[in-house]
PDB file of C-alpha atoms in Angstrom:
ATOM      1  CA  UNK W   1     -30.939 -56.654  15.002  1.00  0.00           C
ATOM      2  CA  UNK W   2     -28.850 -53.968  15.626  1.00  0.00           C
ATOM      3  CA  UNK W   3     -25.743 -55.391  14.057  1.00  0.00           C
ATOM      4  CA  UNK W   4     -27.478 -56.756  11.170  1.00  0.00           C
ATOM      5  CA  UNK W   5     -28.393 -52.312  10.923  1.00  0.00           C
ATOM      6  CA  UNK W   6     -24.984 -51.669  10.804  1.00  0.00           C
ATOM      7  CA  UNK W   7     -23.675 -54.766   8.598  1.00  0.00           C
ATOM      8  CA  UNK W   8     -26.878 -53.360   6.047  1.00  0.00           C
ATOM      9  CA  UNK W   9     -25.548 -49.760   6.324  1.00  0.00           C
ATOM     10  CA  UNK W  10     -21.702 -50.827   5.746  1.00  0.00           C
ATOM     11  CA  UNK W  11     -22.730 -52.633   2.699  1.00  0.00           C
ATOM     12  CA  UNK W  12     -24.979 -49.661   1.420  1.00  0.00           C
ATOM     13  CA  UNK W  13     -22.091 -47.529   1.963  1.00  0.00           C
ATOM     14  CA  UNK W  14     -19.840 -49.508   0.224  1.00  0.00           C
ATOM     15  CA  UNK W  15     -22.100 -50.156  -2.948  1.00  0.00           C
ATOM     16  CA  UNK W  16     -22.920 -45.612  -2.873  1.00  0.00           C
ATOM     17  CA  UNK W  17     -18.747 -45.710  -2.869  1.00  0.00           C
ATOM     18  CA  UNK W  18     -18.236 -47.828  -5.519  1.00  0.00           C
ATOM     19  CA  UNK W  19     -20.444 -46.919  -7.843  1.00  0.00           C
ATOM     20  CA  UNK W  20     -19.838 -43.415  -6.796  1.00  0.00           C
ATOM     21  CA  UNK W  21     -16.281 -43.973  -7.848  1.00  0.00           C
ATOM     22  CA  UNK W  22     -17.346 -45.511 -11.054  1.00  0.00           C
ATOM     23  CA  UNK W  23     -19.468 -42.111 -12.102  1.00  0.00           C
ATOM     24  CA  UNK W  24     -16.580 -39.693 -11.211  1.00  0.00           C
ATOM     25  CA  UNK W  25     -14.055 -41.962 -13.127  1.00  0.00           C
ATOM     26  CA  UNK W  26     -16.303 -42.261 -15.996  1.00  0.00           C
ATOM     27  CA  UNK W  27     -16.797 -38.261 -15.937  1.00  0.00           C
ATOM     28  CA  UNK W  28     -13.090 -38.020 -16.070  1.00  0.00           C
ATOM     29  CA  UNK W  29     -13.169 -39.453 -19.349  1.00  0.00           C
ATOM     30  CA  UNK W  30     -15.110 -37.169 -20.429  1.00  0.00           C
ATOM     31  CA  UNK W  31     -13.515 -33.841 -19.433  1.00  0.00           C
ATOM     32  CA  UNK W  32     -11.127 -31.901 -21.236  1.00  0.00           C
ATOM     33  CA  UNK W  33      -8.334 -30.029 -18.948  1.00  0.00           C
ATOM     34  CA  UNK W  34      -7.155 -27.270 -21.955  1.00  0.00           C
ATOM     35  CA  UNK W  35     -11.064 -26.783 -21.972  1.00  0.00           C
ATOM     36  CA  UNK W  36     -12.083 -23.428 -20.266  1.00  0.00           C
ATOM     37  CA  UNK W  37     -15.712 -23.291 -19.398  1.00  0.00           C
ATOM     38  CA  UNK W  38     -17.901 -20.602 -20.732  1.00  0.00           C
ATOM     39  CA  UNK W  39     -22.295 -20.124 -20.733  1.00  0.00           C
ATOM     40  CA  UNK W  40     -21.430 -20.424 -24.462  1.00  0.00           C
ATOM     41  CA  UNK W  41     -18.971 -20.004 -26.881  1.00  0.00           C
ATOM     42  CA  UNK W  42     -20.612 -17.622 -29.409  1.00  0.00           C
ATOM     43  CA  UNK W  43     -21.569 -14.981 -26.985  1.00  0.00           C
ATOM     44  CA  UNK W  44     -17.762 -15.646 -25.432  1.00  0.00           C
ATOM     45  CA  UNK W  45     -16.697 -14.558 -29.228  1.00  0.00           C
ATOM     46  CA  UNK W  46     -19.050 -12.392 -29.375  1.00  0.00           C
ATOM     47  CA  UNK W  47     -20.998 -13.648 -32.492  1.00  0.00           C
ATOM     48  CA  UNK W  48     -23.634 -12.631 -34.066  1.00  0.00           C
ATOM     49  CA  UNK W  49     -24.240 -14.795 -36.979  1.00  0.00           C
ATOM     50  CA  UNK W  50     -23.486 -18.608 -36.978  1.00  0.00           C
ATOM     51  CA  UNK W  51     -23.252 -20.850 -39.729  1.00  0.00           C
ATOM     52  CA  UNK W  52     -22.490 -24.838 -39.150  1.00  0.00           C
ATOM     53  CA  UNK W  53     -21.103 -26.554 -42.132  1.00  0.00           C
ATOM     54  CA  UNK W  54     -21.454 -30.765 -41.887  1.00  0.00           C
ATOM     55  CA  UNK W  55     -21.565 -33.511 -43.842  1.00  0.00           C
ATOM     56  CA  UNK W  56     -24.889 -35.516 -42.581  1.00  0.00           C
ATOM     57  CA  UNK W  57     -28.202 -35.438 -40.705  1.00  0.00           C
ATOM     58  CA  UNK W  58     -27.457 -35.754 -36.961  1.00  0.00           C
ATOM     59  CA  UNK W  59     -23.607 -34.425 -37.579  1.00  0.00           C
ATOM     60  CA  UNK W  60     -25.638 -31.350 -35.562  1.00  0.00           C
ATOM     61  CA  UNK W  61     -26.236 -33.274 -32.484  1.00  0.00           C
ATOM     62  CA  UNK W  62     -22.738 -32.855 -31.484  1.00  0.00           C
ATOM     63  CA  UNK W  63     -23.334 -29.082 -31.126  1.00  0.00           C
ATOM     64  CA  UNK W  64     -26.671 -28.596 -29.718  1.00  0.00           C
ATOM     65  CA  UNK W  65     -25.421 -26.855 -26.703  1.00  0.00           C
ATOM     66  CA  UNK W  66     -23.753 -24.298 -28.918  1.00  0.00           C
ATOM     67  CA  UNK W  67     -26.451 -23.478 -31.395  1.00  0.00           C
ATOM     68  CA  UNK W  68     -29.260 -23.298 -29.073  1.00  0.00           C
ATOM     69  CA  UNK W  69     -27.945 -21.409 -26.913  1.00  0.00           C
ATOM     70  CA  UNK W  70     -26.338 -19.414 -29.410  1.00  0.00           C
ATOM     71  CA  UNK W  71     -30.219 -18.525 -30.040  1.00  0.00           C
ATOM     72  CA  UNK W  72     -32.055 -18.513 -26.832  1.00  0.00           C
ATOM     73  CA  UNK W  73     -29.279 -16.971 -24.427  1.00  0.00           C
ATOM     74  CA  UNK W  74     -26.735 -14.954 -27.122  1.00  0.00           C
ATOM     75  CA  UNK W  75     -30.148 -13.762 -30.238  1.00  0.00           C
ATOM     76  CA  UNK W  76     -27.788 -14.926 -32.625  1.00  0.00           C
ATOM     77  CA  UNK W  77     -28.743 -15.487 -36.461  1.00  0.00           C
ATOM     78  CA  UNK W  78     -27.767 -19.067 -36.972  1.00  0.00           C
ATOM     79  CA  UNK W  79     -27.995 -21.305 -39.935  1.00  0.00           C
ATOM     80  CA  UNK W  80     -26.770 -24.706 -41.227  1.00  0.00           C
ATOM     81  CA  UNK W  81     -25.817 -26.699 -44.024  1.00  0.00           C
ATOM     82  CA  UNK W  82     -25.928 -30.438 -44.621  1.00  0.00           C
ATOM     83  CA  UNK W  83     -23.919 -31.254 -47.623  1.00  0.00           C
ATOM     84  CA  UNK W  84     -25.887 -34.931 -47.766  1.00  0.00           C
ATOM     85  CA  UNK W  85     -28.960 -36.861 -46.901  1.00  0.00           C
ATOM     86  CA  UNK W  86     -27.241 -39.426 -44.979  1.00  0.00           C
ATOM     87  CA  UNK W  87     -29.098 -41.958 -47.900  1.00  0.00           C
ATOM     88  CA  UNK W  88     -26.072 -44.899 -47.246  1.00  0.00           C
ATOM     89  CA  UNK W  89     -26.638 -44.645 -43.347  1.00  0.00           C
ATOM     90  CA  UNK W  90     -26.878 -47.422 -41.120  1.00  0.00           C
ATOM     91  CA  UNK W  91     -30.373 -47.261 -39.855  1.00  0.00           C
ATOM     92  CA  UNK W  92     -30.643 -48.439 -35.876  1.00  0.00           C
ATOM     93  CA  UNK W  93     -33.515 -49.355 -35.719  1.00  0.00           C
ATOM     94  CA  UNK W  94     -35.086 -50.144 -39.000  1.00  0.00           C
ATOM     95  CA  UNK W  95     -37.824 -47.334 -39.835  1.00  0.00           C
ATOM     96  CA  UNK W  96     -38.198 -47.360 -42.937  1.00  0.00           C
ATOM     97  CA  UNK W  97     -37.454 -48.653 -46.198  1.00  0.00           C
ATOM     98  CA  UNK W  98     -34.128 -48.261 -47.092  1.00  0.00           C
ATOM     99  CA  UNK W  99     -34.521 -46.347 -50.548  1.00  0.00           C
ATOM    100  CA  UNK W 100     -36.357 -43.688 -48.849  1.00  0.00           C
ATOM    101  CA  UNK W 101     -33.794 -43.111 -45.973  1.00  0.00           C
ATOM    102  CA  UNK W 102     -32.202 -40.033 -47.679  1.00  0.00           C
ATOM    103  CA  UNK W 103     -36.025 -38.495 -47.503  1.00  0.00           C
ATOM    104  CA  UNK W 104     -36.067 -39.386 -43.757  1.00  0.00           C
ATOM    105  CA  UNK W 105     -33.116 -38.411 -42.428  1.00  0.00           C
ATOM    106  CA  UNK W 106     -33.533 -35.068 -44.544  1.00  0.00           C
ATOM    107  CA  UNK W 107     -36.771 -34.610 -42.980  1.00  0.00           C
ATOM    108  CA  UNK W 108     -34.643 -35.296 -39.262  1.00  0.00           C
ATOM    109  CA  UNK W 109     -32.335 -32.711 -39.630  1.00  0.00           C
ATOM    110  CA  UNK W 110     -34.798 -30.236 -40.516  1.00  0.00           C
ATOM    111  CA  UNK W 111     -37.233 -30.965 -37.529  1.00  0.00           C
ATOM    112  CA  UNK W 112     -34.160 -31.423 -35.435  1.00  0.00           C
ATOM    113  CA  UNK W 113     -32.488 -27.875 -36.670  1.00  0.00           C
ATOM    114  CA  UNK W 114     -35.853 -26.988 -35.571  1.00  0.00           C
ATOM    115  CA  UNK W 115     -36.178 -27.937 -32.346  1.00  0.00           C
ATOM    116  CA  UNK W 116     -33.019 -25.905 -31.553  1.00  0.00           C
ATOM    117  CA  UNK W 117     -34.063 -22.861 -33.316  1.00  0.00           C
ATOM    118  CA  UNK W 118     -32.207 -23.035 -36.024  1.00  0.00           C
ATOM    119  CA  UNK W 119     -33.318 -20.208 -38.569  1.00  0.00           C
ATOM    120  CA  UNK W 120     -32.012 -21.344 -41.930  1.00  0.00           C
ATOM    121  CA  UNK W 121     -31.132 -24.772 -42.968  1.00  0.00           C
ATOM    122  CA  UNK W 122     -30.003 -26.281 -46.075  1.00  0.00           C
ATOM    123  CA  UNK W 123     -29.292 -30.085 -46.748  1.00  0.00           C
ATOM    124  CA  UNK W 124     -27.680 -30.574 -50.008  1.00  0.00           C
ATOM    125  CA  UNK W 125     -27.826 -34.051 -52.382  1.00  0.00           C
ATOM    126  CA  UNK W 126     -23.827 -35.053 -52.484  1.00  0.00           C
ATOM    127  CA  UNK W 127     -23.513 -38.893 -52.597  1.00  0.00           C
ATOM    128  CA  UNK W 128     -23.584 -40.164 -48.774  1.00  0.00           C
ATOM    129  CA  UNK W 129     -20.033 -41.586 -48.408  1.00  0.00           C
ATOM    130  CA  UNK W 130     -18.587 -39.578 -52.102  1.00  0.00           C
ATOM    131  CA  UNK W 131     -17.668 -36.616 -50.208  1.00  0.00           C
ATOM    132  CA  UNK W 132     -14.344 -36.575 -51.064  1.00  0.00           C
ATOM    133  CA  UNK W 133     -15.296 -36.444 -54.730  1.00  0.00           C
ATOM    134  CA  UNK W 134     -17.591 -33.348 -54.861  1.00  0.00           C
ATOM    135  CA  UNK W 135     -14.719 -30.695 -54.156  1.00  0.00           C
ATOM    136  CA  UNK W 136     -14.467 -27.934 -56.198  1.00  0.00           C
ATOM    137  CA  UNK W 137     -18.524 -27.623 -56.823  1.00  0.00           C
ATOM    138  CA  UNK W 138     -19.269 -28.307 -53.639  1.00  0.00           C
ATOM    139  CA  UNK W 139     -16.568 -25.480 -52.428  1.00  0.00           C
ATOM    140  CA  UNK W 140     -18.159 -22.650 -54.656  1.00  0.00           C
ATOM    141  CA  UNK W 141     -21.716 -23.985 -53.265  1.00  0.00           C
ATOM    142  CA  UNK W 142     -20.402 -23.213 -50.084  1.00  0.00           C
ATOM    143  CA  UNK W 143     -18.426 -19.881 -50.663  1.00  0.00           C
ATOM    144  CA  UNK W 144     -21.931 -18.915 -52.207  1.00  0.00           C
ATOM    145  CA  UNK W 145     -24.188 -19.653 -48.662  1.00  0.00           C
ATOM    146  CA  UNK W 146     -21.581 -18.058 -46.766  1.00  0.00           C
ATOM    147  CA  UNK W 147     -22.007 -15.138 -49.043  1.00  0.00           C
ATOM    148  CA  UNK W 148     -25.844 -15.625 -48.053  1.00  0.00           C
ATOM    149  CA  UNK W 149     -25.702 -16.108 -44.977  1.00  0.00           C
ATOM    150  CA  UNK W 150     -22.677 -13.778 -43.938  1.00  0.00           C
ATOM    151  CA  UNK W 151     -21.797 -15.499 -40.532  1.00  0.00           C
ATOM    152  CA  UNK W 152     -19.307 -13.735 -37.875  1.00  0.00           C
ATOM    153  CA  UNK W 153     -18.478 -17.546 -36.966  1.00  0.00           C
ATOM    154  CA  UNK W 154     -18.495 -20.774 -38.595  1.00  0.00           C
ATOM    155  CA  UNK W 155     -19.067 -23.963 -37.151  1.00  0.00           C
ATOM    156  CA  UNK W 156     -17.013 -26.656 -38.649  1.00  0.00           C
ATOM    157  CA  UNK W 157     -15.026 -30.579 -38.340  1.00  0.00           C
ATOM    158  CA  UNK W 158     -11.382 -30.625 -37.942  1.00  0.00           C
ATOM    159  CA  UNK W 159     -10.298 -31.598 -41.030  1.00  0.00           C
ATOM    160  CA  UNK W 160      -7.703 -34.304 -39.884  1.00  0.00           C
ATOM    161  CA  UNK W 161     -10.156 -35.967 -37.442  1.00  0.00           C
ATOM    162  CA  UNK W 162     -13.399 -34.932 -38.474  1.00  0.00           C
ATOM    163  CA  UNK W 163     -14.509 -35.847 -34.434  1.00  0.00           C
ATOM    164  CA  UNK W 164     -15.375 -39.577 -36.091  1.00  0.00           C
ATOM    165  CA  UNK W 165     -12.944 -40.456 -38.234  1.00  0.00           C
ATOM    166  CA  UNK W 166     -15.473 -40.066 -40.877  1.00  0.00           C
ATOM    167  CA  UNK W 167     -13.801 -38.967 -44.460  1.00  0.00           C
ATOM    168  CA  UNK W 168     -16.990 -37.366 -45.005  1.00  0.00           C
ATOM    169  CA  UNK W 169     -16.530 -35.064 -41.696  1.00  0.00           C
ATOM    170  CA  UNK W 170     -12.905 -34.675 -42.696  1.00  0.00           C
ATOM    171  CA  UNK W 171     -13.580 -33.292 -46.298  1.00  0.00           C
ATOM    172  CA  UNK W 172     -16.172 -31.093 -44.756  1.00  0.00           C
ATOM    173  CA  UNK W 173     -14.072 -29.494 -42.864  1.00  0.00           C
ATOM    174  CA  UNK W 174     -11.303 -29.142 -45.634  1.00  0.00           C
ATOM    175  CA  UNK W 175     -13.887 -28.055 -47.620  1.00  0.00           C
ATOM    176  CA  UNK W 176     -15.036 -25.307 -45.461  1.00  0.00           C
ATOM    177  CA  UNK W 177     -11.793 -24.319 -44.877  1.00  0.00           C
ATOM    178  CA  UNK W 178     -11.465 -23.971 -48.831  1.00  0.00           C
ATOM    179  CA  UNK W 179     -13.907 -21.752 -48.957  1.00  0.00           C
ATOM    180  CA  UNK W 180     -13.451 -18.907 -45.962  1.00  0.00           C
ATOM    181  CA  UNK W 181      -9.870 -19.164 -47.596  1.00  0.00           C
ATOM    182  CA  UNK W 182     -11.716 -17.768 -51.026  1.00  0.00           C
ATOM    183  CA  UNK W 183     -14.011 -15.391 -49.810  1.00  0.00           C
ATOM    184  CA  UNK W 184     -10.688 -14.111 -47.531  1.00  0.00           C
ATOM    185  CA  UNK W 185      -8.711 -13.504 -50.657  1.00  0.00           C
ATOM    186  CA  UNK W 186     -12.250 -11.807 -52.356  1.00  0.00           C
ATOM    187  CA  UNK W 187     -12.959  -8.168 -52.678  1.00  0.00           C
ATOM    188  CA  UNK W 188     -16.318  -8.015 -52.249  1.00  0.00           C
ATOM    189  CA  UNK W 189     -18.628  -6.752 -49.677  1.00  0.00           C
ATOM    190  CA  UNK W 190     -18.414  -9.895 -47.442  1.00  0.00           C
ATOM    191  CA  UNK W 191     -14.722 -11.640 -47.241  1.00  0.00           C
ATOM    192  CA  UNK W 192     -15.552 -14.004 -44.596  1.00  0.00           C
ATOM    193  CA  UNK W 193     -16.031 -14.982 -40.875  1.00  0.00           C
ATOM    194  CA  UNK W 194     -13.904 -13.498 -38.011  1.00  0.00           C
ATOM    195  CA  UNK W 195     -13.417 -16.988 -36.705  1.00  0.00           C
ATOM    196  CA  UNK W 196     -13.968 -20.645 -37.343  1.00  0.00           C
ATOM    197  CA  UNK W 197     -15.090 -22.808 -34.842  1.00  0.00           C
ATOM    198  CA  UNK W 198     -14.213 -26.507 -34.645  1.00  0.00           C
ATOM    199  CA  UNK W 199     -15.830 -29.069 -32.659  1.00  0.00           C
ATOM    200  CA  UNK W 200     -13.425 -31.519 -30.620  1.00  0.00           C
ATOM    201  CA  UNK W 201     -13.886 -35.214 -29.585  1.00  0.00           C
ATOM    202  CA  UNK W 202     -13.547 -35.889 -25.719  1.00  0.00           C
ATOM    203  CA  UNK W 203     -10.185 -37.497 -26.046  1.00  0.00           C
ATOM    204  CA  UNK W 204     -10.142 -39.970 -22.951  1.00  0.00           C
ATOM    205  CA  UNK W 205     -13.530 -40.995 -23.725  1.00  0.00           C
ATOM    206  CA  UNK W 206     -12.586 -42.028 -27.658  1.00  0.00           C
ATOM    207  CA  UNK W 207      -9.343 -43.484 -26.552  1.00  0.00           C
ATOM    208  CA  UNK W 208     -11.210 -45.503 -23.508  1.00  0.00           C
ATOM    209  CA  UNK W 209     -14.177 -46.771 -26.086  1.00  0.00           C
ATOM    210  CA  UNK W 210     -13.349 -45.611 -29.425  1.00  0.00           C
ATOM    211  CA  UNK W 211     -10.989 -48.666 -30.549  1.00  0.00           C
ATOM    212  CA  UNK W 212      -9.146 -47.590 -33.442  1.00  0.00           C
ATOM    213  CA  UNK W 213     -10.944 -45.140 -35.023  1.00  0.00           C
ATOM    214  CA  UNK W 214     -11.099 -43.152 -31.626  1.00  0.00           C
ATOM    215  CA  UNK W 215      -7.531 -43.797 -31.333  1.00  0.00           C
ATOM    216  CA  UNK W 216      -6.972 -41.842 -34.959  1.00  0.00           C
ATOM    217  CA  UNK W 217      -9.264 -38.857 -33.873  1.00  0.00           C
ATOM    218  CA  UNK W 218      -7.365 -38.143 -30.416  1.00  0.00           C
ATOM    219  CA  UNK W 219      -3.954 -38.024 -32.651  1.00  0.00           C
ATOM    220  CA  UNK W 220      -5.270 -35.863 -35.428  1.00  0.00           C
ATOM    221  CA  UNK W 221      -7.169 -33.545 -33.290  1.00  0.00           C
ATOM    222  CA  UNK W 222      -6.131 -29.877 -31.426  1.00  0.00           C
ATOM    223  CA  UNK W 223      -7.051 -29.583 -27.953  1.00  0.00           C
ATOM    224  CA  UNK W 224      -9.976 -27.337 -26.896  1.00  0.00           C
ATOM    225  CA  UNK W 225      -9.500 -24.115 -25.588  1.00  0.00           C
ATOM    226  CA  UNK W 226     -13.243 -24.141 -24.541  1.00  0.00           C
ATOM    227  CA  UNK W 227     -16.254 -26.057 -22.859  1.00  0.00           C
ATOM    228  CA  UNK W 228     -19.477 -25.124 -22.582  1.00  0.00           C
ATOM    229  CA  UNK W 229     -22.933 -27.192 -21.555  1.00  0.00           C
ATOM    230  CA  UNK W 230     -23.988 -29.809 -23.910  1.00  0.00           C
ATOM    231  CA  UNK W 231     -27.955 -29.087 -22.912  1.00  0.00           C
ATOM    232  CA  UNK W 232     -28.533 -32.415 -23.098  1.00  0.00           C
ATOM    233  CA  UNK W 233     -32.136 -32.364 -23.056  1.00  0.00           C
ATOM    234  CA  UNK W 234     -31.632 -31.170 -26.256  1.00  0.00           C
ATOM    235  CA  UNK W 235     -29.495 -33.720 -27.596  1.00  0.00           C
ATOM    236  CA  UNK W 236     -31.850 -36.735 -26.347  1.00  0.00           C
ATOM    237  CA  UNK W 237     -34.623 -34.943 -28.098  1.00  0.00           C
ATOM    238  CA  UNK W 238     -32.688 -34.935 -30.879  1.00  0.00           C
ATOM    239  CA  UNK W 239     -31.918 -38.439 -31.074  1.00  0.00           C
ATOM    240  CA  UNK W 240     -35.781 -38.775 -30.987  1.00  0.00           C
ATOM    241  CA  UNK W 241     -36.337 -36.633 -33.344  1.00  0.00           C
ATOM    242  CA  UNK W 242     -33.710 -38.665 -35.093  1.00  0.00           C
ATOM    243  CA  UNK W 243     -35.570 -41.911 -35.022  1.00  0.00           C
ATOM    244  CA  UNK W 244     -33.594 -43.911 -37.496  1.00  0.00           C
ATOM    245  CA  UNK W 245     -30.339 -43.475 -35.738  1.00  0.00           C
ATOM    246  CA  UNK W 246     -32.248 -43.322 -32.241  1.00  0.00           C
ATOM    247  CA  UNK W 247     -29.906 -45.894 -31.059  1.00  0.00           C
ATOM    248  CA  UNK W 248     -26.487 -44.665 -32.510  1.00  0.00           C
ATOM    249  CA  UNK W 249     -24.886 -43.877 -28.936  1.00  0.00           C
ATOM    250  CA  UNK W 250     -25.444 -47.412 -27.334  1.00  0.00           C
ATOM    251  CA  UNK W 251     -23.685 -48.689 -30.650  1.00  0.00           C
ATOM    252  CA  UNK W 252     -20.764 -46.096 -30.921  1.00  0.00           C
ATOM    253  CA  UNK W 253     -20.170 -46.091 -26.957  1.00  0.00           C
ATOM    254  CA  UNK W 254     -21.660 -49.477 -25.882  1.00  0.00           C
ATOM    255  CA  UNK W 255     -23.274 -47.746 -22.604  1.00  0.00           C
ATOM    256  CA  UNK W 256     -26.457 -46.710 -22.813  1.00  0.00           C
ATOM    257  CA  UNK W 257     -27.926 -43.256 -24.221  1.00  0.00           C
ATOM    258  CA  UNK W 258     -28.872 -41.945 -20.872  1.00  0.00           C
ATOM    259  CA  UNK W 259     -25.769 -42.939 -18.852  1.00  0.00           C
ATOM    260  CA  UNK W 260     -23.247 -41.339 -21.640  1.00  0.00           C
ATOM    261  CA  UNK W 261     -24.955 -37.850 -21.537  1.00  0.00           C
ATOM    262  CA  UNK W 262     -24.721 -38.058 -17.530  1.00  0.00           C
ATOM    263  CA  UNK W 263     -21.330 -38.275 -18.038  1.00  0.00           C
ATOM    264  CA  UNK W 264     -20.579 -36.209 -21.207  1.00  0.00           C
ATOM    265  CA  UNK W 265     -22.517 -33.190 -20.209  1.00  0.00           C
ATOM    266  CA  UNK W 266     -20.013 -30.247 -21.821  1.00  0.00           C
ATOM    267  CA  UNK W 267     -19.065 -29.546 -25.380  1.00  0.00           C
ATOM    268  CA  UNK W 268     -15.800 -28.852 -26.152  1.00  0.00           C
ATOM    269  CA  UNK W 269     -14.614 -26.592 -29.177  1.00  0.00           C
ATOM    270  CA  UNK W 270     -10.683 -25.185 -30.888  1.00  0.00           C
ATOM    271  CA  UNK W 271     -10.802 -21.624 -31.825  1.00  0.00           C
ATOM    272  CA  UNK W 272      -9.083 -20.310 -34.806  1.00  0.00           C
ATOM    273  CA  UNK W 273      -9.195 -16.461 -34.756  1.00  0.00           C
ATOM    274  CA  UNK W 274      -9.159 -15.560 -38.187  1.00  0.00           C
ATOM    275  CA  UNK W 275      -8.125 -12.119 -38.427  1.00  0.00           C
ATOM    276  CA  UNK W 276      -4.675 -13.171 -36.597  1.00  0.00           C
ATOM    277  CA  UNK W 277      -4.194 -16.151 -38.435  1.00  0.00           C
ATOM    278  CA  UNK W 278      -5.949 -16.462 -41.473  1.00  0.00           C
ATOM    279  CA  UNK W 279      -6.789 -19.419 -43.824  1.00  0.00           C
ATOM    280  CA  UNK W 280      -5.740 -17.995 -46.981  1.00  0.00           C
ATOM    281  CA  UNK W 281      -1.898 -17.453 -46.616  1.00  0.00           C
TER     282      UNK W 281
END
C-alpha cells in the first residue's frame, strides 16, 4: 500500500510539473521584455481625456484594461470611435441574419463601450473591408471629433501592423495619424493630443500561433515600452457582450477563450510623445 502512495504521489508530481511547465512556457509567449509594467498607462501619462480611434466593433476588446481603468482608477473623460459596423464580419456563431449584422455588431460595441464606462461613442457607416478608400473624408471626420472631444491621448493601431494584419486597422491608424498631424499644424484653440498611444501585439504569441499574418505584425510592429493588466474579466464580458464573434479567440488562437486570457493577462502599448516628436514634420 505504501509504495503504491508513493508511486501515486510521484506520478501526481510529475503530471503538477509538466503541466506546470506548460503554463509558464505558454505565459512566456505572452510577455513582452521592453514592456515596463504600470496600474495603467493613462494615469502613467498623466491623461485626462482619452479618445480610441478603430476600425470595427470588438477592435476595443484589445484595450479594455486601458480604458476602464482609465475611468474607474485614473476619472478620465474617455471616448471612442468606430469608423464601421463590422457589416462583412465573419459571424462565429451564427446570430443573426446576415444583412442585419452591421445593426448587431453596432449595437455590441455600444453595450460593450458601455460596460467599460466608456462616456462617448461613435460608430461611423464606412464600408466594412473599404477602409482604405474613405481617406480624405474620413480624415476631416476625424480631425472634427478630436476637435469635439479634445483628448490629452489618443488611442490608436500601428499603422504598419495594425495588431492583425487587418488593412482596415492599418488605415486606421494612418488615418489617425493624418489627422493629429492637421490639427498639429492648426491654429485654433485645440491643436491636438500630447501623445498617441498605440496598441502592440504580443510578439511570441503571434509568431508561435499567428502563421503568416502574425508573422507580418511582429515585423511591422515597435516594441512596447509599457504593460499594464488586461482586466480580463472585462474582456470575457466583452466577448459576451459580443455574441456574434463570441468565439473569435478559439478561432484566431486555436486554444480556448479561457486558457488564452490565463496566459495573456497584460496589455502592452508604444508611446509616441508628441510634443518631442511630432506627427506633422
Amino acid at each position: 500500500m505504501r509504495k503504491r502512495t508513493v508511486a501515486l504521489i510521484v506520478v501526481v508530481a510529475v503530471v503538477l510539473a509538466l503541466v506546470g511547465g506548460a503554463y509558464w512556457a505558454g505565459r512566456h509567449l505572452f510577455y513582452e521584455p521592453t514592456a515596463k509594467g504600470v496600474d495603467s498607462v493613462i494615469g502613467e501619462l498623466g491623461g485626462t481625456r482619452v479618445l480610441g480611434v478603430f476600425a470595427h466593433p470588438d477592435d476595443e476588446q484589445t484595450v479594455n484594461g486601458l480604458f476602464f481603468r482609465a475611468k474607474q482608477h485614473d476619472g478620465a473623460y474617455t471616448a471612442m470611435i468606430t469608423a464601421t459596423q463590422g457589416e462583412a464580419g465573419h459571424q462565429t456563431p451564427v446570430v443573426a441574419r446576415q444583412e442585419d449584422l452591421g445593426d448587431i455588431r453596432k449595437a455590441e460595441a455600444l453595450k460593450n463601450s458601455f460596460n467599460l464606462g466608456v462616456d462617448r461613442h461613435v460608430v461611423w457607416d464606412y464600408p466594412d473591408g473599404g477602409v482604405p478608400e474613405a481617406d480624405d473624408e474620413l480624415v476631416a471626420r476625424v480631425v472634427a471629433e478630436m476637435r469635439r472631444v479634445r483628448p490629452d491621448i489618443v488611442v490608436a493601431f500601428w499603422p504598419e501592423s495594425g495588431a492583425t494584419g487587418h488593412p482596415d486597422h492599418m488605415e486606421m491608424g494612418r488615418i489617425t495619424e493624418l489627422a493629429i498631424a492637421e490639427l498639429e499644424a492648426s491654429d485654433g484653440s485645440y491643436t491636438g493630443p500630447d501623445h498617441v498611444v498605440y496598441t502592440i501585439s504580443p510578439s511570441g504569441a503571434l509568431a508561435a500561433f499567428g502563421g503568416e499574418t502574425g508573422a507580418f505584425v511582429v515585423e511591422n510592429q515597435p516594441k512596447p515600452e509599457y504593460a499594464m493588466a488586461a482586466e480580463v474579466a472585462k474582456k470575457h464580458e466583452g466577448w459576451t457582450i459580443h455574441a456574434s464573434q463570441a468565439n473569435f479567440m478559439p478561432e484566431a488562437y486555436i486554444l480556448p477563450t479561457w486558457l488564452v486570457y490565463s496566459l495573456w493577462d497584460q496589455e502592452f502599448y508604444h508611446v509616441r510623445d508628441l510634443g518631442a516628436d511630432p506627427l506633422s514634420h
